[in-house]
Coordinates of C-alpha atoms in Angstrom, one line a residue:
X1 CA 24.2 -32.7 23.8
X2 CA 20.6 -32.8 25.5
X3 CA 18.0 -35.2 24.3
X4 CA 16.4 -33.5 20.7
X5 CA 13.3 -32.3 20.2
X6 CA 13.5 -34.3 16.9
X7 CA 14.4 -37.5 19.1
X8 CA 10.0 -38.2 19.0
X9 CA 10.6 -38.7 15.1
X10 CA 13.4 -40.8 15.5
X11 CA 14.2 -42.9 18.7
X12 CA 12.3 -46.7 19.5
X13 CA 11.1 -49.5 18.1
X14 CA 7.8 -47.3 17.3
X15 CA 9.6 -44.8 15.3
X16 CA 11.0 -47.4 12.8
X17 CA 8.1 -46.3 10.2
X18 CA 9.7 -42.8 10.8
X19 CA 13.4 -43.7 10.5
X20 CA 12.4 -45.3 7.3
X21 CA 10.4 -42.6 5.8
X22 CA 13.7 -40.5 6.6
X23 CA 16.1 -42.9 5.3
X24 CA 14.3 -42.9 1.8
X25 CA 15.5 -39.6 1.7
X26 CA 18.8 -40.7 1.9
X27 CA 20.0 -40.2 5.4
X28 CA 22.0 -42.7 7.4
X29 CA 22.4 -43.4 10.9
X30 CA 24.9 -40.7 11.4
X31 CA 22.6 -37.7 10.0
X32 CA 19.1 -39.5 12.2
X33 CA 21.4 -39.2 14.9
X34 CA 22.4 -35.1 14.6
X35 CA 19.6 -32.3 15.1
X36 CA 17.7 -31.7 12.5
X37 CA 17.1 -28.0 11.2
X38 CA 14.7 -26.5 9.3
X39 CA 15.9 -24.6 6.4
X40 CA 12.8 -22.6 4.8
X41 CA 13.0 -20.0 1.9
X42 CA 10.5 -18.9 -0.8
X43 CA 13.0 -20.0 -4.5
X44 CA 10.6 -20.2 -7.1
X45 CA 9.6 -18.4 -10.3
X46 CA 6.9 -15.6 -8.7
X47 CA 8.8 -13.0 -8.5
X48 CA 12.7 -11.9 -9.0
X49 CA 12.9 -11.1 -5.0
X50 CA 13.4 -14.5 -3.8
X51 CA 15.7 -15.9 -6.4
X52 CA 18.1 -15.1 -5.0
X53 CA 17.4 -18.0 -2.2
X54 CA 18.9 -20.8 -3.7
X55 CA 22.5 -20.5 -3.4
X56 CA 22.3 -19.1 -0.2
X57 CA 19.8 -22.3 0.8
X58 CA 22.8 -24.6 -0.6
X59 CA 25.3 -22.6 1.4
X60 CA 23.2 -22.3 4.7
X61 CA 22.4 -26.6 4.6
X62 CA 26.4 -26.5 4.1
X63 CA 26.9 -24.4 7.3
X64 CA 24.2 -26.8 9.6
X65 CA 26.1 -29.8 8.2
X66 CA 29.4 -28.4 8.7
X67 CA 28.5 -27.3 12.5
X68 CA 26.7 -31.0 13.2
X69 CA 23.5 -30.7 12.2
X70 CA 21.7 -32.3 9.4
X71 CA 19.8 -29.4 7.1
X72 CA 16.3 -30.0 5.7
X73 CA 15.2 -27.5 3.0
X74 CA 11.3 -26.6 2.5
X75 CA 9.7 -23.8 0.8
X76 CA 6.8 -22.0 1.5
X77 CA 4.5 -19.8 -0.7
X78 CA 5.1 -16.0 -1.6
X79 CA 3.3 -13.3 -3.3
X80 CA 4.7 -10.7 -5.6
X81 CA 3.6 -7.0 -4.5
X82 CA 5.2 -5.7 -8.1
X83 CA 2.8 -8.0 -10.2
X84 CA 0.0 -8.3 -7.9
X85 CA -0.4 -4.3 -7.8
X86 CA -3.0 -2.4 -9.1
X87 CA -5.5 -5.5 -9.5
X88 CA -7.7 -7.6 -7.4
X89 CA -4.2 -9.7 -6.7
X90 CA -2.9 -7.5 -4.3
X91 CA -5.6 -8.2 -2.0
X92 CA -3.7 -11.5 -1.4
X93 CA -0.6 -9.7 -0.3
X94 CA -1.1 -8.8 3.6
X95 CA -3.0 -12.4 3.9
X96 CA 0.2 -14.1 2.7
X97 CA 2.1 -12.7 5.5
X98 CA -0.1 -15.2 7.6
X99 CA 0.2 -17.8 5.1
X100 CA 3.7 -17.8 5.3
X101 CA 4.1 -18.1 9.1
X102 CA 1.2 -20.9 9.7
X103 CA 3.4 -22.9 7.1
X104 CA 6.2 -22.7 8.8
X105 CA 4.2 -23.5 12.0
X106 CA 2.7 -26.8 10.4
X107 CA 6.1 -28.1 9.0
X108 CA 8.6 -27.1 12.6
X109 CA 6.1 -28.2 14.7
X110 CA 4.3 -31.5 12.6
X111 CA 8.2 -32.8 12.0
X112 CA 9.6 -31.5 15.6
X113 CA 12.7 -29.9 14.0
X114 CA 15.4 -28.8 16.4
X115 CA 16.0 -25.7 14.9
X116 CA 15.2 -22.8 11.9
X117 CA 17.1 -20.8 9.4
X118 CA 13.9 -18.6 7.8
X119 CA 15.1 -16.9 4.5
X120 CA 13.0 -13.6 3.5
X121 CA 12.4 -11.7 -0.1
X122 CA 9.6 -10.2 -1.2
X123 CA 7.4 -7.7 1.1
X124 CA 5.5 -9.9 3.2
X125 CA 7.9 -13.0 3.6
X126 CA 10.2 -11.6 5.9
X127 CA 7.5 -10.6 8.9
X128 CA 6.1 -13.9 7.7
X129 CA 9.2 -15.6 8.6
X130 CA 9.7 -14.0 11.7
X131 CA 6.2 -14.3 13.0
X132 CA 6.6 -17.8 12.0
X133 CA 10.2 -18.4 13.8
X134 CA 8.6 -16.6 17.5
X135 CA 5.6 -18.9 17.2
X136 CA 7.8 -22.1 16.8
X137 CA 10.2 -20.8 19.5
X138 CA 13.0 -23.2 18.4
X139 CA 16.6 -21.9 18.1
X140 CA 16.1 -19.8 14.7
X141 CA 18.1 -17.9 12.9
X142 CA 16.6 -14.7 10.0
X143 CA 18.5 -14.1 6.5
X144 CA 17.1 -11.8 4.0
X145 CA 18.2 -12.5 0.3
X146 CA 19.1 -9.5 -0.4
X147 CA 17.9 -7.1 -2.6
X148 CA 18.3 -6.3 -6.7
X149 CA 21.6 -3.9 -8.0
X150 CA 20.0 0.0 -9.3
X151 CA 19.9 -0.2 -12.9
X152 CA 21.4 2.5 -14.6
X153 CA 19.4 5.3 -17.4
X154 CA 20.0 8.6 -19.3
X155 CA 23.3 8.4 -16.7
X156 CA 21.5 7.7 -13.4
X157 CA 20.9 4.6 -10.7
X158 CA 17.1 3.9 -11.3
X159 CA 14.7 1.5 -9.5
X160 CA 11.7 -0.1 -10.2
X161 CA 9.8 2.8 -9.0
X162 CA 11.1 5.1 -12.0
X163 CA 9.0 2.5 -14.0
X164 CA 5.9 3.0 -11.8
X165 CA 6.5 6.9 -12.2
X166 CA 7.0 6.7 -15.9
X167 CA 3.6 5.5 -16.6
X168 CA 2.5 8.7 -15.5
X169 CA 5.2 10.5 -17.4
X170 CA 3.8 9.2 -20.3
X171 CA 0.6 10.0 -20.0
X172 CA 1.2 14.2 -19.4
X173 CA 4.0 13.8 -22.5
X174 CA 7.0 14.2 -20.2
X175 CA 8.4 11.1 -21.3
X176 CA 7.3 8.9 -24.5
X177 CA 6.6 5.4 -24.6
X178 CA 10.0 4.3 -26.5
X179 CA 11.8 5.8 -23.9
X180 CA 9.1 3.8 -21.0
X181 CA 10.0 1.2 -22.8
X182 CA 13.9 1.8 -22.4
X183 CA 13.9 2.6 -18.3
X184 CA 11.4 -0.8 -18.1
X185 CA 14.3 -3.0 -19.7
X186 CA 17.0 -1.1 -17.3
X187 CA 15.0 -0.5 -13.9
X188 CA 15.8 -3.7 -12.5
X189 CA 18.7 -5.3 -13.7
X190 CA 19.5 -8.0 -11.6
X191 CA 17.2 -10.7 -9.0
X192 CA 16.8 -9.5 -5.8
X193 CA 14.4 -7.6 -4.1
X194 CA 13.7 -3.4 -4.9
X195 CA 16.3 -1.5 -4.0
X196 CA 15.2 1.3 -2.5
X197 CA 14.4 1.4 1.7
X198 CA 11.0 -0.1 0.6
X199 CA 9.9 -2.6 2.6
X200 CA 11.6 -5.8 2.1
X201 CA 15.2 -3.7 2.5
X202 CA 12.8 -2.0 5.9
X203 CA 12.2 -5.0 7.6
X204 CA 15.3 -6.7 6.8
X205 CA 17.3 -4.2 8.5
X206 CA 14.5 -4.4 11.7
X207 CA 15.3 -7.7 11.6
X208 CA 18.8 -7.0 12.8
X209 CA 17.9 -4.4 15.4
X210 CA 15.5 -7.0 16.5
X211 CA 18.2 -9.0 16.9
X212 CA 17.3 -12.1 14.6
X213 CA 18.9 -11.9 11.9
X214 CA 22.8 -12.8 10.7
X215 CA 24.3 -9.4 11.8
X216 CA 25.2 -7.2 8.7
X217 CA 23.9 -9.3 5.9
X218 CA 20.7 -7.0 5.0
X219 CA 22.3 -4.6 2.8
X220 CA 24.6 -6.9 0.7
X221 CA 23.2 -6.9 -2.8
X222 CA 21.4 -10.3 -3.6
X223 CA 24.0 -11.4 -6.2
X224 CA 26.9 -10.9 -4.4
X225 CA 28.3 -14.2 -3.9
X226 CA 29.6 -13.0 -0.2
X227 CA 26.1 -13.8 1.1
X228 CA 26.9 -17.5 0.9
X229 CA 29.4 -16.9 3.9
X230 CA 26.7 -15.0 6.0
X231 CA 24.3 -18.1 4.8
X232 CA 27.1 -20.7 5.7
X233 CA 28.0 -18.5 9.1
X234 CA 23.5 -19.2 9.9
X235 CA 23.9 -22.6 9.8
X236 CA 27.1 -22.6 12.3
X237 CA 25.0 -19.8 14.4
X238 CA 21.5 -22.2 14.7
X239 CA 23.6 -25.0 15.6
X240 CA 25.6 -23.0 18.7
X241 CA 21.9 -21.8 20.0
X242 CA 20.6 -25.5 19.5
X243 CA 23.5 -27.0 21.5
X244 CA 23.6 -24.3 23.8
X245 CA 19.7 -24.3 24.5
X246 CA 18.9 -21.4 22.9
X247 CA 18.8 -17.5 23.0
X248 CA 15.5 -18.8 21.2
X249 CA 13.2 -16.1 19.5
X250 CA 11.1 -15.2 22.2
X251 CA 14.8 -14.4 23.9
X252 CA 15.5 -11.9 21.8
X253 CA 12.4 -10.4 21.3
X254 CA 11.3 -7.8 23.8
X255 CA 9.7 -4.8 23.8
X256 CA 13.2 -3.0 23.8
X257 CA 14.1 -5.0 21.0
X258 CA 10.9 -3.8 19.4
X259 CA 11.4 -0.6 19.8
X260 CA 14.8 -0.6 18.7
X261 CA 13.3 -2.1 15.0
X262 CA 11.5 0.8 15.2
X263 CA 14.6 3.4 15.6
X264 CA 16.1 1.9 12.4
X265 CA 13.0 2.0 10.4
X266 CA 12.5 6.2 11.7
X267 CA 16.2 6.7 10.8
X268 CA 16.4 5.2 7.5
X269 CA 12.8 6.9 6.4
X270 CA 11.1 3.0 5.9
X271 CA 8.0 1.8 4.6
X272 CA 5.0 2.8 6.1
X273 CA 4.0 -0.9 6.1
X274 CA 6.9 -1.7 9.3
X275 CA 3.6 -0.2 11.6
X276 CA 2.0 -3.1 10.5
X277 CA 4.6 -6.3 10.9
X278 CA 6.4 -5.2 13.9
X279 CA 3.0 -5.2 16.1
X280 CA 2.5 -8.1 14.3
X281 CA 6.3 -9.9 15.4
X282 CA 5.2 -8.4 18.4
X283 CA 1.8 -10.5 18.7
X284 CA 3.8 -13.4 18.2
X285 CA 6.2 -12.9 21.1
X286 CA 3.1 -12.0 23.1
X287 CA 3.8 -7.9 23.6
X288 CA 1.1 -5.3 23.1
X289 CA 2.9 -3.1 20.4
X290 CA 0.8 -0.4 18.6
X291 CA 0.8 1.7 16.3
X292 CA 1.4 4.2 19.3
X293 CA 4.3 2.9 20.3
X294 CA 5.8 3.3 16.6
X295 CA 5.1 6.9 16.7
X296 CA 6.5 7.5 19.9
X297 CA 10.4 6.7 19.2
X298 CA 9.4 7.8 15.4
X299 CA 8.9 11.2 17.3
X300 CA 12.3 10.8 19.2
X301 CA 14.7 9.0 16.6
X302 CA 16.8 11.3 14.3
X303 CA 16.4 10.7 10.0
X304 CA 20.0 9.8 9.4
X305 CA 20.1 7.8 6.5
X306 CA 19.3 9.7 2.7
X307 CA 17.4 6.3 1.0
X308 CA 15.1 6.2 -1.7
X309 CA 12.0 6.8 -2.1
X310 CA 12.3 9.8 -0.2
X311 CA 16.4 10.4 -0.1
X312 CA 18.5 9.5 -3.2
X313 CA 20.5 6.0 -2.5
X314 CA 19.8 2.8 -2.4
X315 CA 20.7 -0.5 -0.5
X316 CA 23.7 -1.5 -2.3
X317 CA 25.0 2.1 -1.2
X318 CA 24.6 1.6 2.3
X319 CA 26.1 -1.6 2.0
X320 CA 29.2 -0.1 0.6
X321 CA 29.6 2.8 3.1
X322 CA 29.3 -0.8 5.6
X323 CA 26.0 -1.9 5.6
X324 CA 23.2 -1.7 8.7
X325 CA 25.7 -2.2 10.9
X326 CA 26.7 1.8 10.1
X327 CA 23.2 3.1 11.0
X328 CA 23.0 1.1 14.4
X329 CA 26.6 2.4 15.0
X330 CA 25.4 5.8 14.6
X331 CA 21.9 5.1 16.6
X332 CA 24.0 3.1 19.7
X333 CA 26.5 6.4 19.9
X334 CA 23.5 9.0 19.5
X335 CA 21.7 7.0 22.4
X336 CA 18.4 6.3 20.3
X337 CA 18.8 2.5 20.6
X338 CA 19.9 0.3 23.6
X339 CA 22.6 -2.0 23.1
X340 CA 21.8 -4.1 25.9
X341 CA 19.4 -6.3 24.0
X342 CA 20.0 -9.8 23.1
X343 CA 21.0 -11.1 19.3
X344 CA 21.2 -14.7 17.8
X345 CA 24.6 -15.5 18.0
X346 CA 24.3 -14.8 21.9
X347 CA 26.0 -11.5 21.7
X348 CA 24.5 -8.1 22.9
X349 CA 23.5 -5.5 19.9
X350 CA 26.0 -3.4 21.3
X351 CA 29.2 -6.4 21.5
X352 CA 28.0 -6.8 17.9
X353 CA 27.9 -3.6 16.1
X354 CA 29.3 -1.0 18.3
X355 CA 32.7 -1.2 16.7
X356 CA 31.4 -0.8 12.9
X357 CA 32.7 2.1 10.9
X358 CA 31.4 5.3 11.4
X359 CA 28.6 7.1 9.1
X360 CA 30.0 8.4 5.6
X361 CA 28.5 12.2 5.6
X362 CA 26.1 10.9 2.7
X363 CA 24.7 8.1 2.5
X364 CA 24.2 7.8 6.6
X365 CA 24.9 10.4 9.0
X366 CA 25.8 10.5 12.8
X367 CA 23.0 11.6 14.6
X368 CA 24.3 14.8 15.5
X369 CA 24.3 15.5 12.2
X370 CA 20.6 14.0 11.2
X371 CA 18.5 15.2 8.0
X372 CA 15.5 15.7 10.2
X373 CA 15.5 15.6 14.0
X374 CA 12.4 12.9 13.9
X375 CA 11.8 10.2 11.9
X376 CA 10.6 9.3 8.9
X377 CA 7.0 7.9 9.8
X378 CA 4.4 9.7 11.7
X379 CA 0.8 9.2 13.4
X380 CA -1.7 11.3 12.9
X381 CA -4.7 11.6 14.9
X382 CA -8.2 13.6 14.3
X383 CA -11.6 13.7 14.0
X384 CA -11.3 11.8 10.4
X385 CA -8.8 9.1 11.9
X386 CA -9.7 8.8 15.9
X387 CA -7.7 5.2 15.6
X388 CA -5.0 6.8 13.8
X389 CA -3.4 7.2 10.2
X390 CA -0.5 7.2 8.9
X391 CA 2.4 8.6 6.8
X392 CA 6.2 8.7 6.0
X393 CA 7.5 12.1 6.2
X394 CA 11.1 11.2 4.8
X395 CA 11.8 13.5 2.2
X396 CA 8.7 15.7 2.2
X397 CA 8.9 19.0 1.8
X398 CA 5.4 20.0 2.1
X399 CA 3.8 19.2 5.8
X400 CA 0.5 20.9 6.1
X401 CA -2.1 20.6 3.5
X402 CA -5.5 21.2 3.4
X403 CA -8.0 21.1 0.3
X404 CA -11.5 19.6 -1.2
X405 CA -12.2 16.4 -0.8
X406 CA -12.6 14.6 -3.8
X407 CA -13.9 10.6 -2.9
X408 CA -13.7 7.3 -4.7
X409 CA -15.0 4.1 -3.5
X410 CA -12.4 1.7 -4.4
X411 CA -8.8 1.9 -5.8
X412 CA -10.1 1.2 -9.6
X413 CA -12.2 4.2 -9.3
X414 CA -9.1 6.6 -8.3
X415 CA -6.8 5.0 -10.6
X416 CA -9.2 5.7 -13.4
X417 CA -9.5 9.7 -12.7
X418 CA -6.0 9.9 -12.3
X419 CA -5.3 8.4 -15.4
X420 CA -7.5 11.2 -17.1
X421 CA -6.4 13.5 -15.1
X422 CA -9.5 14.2 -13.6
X423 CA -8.4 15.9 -10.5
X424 CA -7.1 18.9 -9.0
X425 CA -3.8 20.8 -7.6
X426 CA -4.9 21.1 -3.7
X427 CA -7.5 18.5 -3.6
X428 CA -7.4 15.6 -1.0
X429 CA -8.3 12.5 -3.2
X430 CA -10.7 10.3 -0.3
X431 CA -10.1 6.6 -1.2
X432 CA -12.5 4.6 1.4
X433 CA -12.9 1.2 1.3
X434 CA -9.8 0.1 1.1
X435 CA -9.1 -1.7 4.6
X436 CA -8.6 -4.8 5.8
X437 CA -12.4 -5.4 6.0
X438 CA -13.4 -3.3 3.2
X439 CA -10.9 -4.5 0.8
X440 CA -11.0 -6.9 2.0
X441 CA -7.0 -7.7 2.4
X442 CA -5.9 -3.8 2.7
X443 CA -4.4 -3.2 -0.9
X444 CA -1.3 -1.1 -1.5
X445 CA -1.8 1.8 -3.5
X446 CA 1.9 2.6 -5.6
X447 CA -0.2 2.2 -8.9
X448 CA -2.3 5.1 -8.0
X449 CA 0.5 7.1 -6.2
X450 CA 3.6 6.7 -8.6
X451 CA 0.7 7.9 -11.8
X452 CA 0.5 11.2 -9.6
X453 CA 4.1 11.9 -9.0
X454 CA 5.0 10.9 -12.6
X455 CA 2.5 13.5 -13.9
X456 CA 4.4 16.0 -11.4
X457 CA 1.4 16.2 -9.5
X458 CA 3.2 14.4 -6.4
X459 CA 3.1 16.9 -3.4
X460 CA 0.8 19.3 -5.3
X461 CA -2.8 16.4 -3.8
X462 CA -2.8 14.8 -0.9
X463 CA -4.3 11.2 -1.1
X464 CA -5.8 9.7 2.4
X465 CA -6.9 5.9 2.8
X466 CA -8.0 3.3 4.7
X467 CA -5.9 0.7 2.9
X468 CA -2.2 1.0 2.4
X469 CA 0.9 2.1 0.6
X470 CA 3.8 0.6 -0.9
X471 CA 7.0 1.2 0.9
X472 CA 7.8 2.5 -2.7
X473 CA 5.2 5.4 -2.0
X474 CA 6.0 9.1 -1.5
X475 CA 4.0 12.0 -1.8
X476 CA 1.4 13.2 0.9
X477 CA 0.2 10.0 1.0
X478 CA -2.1 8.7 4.2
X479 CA -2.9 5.1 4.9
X480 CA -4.1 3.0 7.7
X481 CA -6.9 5.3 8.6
X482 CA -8.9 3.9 11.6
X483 CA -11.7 2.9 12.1
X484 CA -11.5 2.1 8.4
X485 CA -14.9 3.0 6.4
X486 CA -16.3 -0.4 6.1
X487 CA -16.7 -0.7 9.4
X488 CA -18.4 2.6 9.9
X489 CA -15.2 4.9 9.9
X490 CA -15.6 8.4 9.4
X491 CA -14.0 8.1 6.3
X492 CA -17.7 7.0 4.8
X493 CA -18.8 10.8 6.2
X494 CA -16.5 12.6 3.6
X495 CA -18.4 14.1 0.3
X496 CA -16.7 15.8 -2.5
X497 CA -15.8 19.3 -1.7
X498 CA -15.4 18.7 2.1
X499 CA -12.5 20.4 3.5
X500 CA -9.6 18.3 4.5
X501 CA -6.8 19.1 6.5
X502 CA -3.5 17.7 7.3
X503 CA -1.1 18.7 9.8
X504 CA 2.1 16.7 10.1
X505 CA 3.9 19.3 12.6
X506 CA 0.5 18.8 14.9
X507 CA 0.2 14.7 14.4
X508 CA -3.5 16.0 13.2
X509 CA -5.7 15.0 10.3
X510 CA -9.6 16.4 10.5
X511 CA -12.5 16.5 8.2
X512 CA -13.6 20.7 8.4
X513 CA -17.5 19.9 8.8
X514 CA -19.5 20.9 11.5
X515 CA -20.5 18.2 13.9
X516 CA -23.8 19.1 14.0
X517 CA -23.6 18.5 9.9
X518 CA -21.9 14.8 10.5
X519 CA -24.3 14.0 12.7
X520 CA -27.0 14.5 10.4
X521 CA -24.9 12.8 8.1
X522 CA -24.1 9.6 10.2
X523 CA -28.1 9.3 11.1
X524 CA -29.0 9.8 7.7

């Protein structure tokens, strides 16, 4: 094997300090003399998405040693986007996503590990992780922990978002408060992330069409004790790339690689908040990826896979009709992804998962066969979002819309009127500042959203935003609006009673007010 990276830790007569430091943690001369690998994941008490990590940790550090290596676990911070919505928490949500990859930074870099195996749960840790692994650039390899089981009520699989939706159940009388109670107790049965293709299941399965993740391991649920193979099968795969030299992260990921995260999150109708972290990723491996780019193979890539919130199954159901590896079968045979592109264990994307089963009918289709022939995001442009806006069309039944405007000023106002119902079939609720600046931190909006589809109000308003929505979100719901208001968008322009429209077909959103009016407006 080459000289380490870890050898400036561990070799001379200066490093003796070092070696000692190490050997108080109870490694020998054998294990100082192995590469060392960095085995991150987020196991702690904040939230049931990551704890899942810490078998899988146990049997990752058992691959590394197995393959050569000796393992050394950290942890890093995470948020929870469940218990942080809805308050002045969740404005630490999009931040942490930062957080998460600057500590992984500090500790590869400040101990010169040889190699990464990055874990991923809630939301924002597994862009964190990835961000984190390109900017290191060491041989890395991505494992997300999987997400929770469906619970089962009144004889259905539920989610966590039938608990968000009951709240406003309860407050038209469509469903009492015992029975609230009942789904809350039975929504979310087991650890794991949500279940639904919200956004931790979304960018775990980009992370294998990126190409950095254990191929296949996305959809298994978190519980299943076969995830301790894939976790094992990391540490053997880290260890090849390390004595091989790499592929290494910025390897792997390239703009085709990129767009092909972007095919899987179209045809599985994912979160809205993917248009944020893959430009991000993208940063990271130094690529200009926009928001533009997303729409474009949005606008070419087939719907193929019938997931919540839009669709009606969940991750567990996809993993047993054969798990991601189905839905980049299907995209590799329909042409909408190119197989050419480089994974972690050195393989192609299309040595790796061209030979997986074929589609079921239901849960995933071939692309011949799509629900919709585009995906399920889109990118609106008009005179109310010049930048861009955006929204997830998966499941939608109603694409044009246009109404009064009815604004709010911040997400506590809205919530409020919704709760008293103090709105209107065909409005288009205005929340403004909202946005990275304004928020500041760009909230996510499911507390507001879920209230209106449990009062079966869902695609009856339309509800446009400069901050965000939960990959749990559905409904005519628009985010990301750019320029955002705080920073003079024309969002701050809208009054109540305004005419809104909002095209999907046309990629058009526009405020119905004369210029010459929002000019006076804007100088006023």
């Amino acid at each position: 094997m080459a000289k380490l990276r870890s050898d400036i830790t561990k070799q001379g007569l200066s490093r003796t300090p070092h070696r000692a430091f190490m050997r108080a943690m109870g490694l020998d001369d054998e294990a100082l003399a192995k590469p060392m690998i960095g085995i991150v994941s987020m196991r702690g008490e904040q939230t049931p998405c990551n704890m899942t990590h810490g078998f899988q940790v146990e049997a990752a550090k058992q691959g590394v040693a197995e393959a050569g290596g000796t393992p050394r676990e950290f942890t890093t911070i995470s948020m929870s986007d469940g218990i942080g919505m809805n308050h002045e928490g969740m404005k630490f949500s999009l931040v942490s996503r930062e957080l998460i990859a600057d500590s992984i930074e500090a500790v590869v870099h400040g101990l010169a590990y040889d190699g990464l195996i990055g874990f991923g749960g809630c939301d924002k840790t597994l862009p964190g992780v990835m961000m984190g692994m390109l900017r290191c650039n060491v041989p890395a390899v991505f494992i997300y922990g999987g997400s929770a089981l469906p619970g089962r009520f009144a004889g259905r699989d539920v989610t966590i978002l039938d608990s968000y939706e009951g709240v406003g159940a309860v407050m038209t009388g469509a469903m009492d408060e015992e029975t609230l109670a009942r789904l809350e107790r039975s929504c979310l049965p087991t650890i794991g992330a949500c279940a639904g293709q919200f956004t931790a299941n979304t960018m775990a399965m980009a992370s294998e069409a990126l190409g950095l993740s254990v191929p296949n391991v996305s959809m298994i649920p978190g519980v299943y004790v076969e995830r301790a193979n894939y976790a094992r099968r990391a540490g053997a795969i880290v260890m090849e790339a390390v004595q091989r030299g790499g592929p290494r992260p910025r390897d792997i990921v390239t703009r085709v690689s990129l767009e092909n995260a972007c095919a899987v999150v179209a045809a599985t109708g994912g979160s809205t908040n993917a248009a944020l972290h893959i430009p991000a990723i993208a940063h990271e491996a130094g690529i200009r990826f926009d928001i533009d780019d997303v729409d474009a193979v949005s606008r070419r890539t087939p719907l193929i896979a019938d997931l919540r919130p839009g669709g009606r199954f969940t991750a567990k159901d996809v993993h047993d009709v054969g798990g991601t590896a189905v839905i980049i079968r299907a995209l590799l045979d329909g042409g909408h992804i190119d197989g050419s592109c480089l994974t972690v264990t050195g393989a192609t994307i299309a040595e790796t998962y061209g030979a997986a089963p074929r589609p079921d009918g239901a849960v995933v289709r071939e692309a011949g066969a799509a629900l919709a022939p585009d995906g399920g995001l889109a990118v609106l442009k008009g005179n109310l979002c010049p930048d861009g806006a955006l929204i997830k069309v998966a499941g939608l039944a109603t694409l044009v819309h246009e109404g009064p405007a009815r604004v709010f000023e911040c997400e506590e106002d809205c919530v409020r009127a919704v709760e008293a119902r103090a709105y209107e079939a065909g409005e288009v609720l205005i929340l403004r500042n909202e946005g990275p600046v304004g928020g500041p931190g760009m909230r996510e909006m499911l507390g507001v959203t879920a209230v209106i589809y449990g009062q079966q109000m869902g695609e009856k308003v339309a509800l446009v935003t400069d901050g965000r929505f939960s990959g749990a979100t559905r409904g005519i719901c628009v985010g990301h609006v750019s320029p955002e208001a705080a920073v003079g968008g024309p969002l701050t322009l809208v009054r109540d009673g305004d005419r809104v429209r909002i095209d999907i077909p046309n990629r058009r959103m526009d405020l119905l007010v004369d210029q010459s009016e929002l000019a006076a407006r804007r100088a006023a």
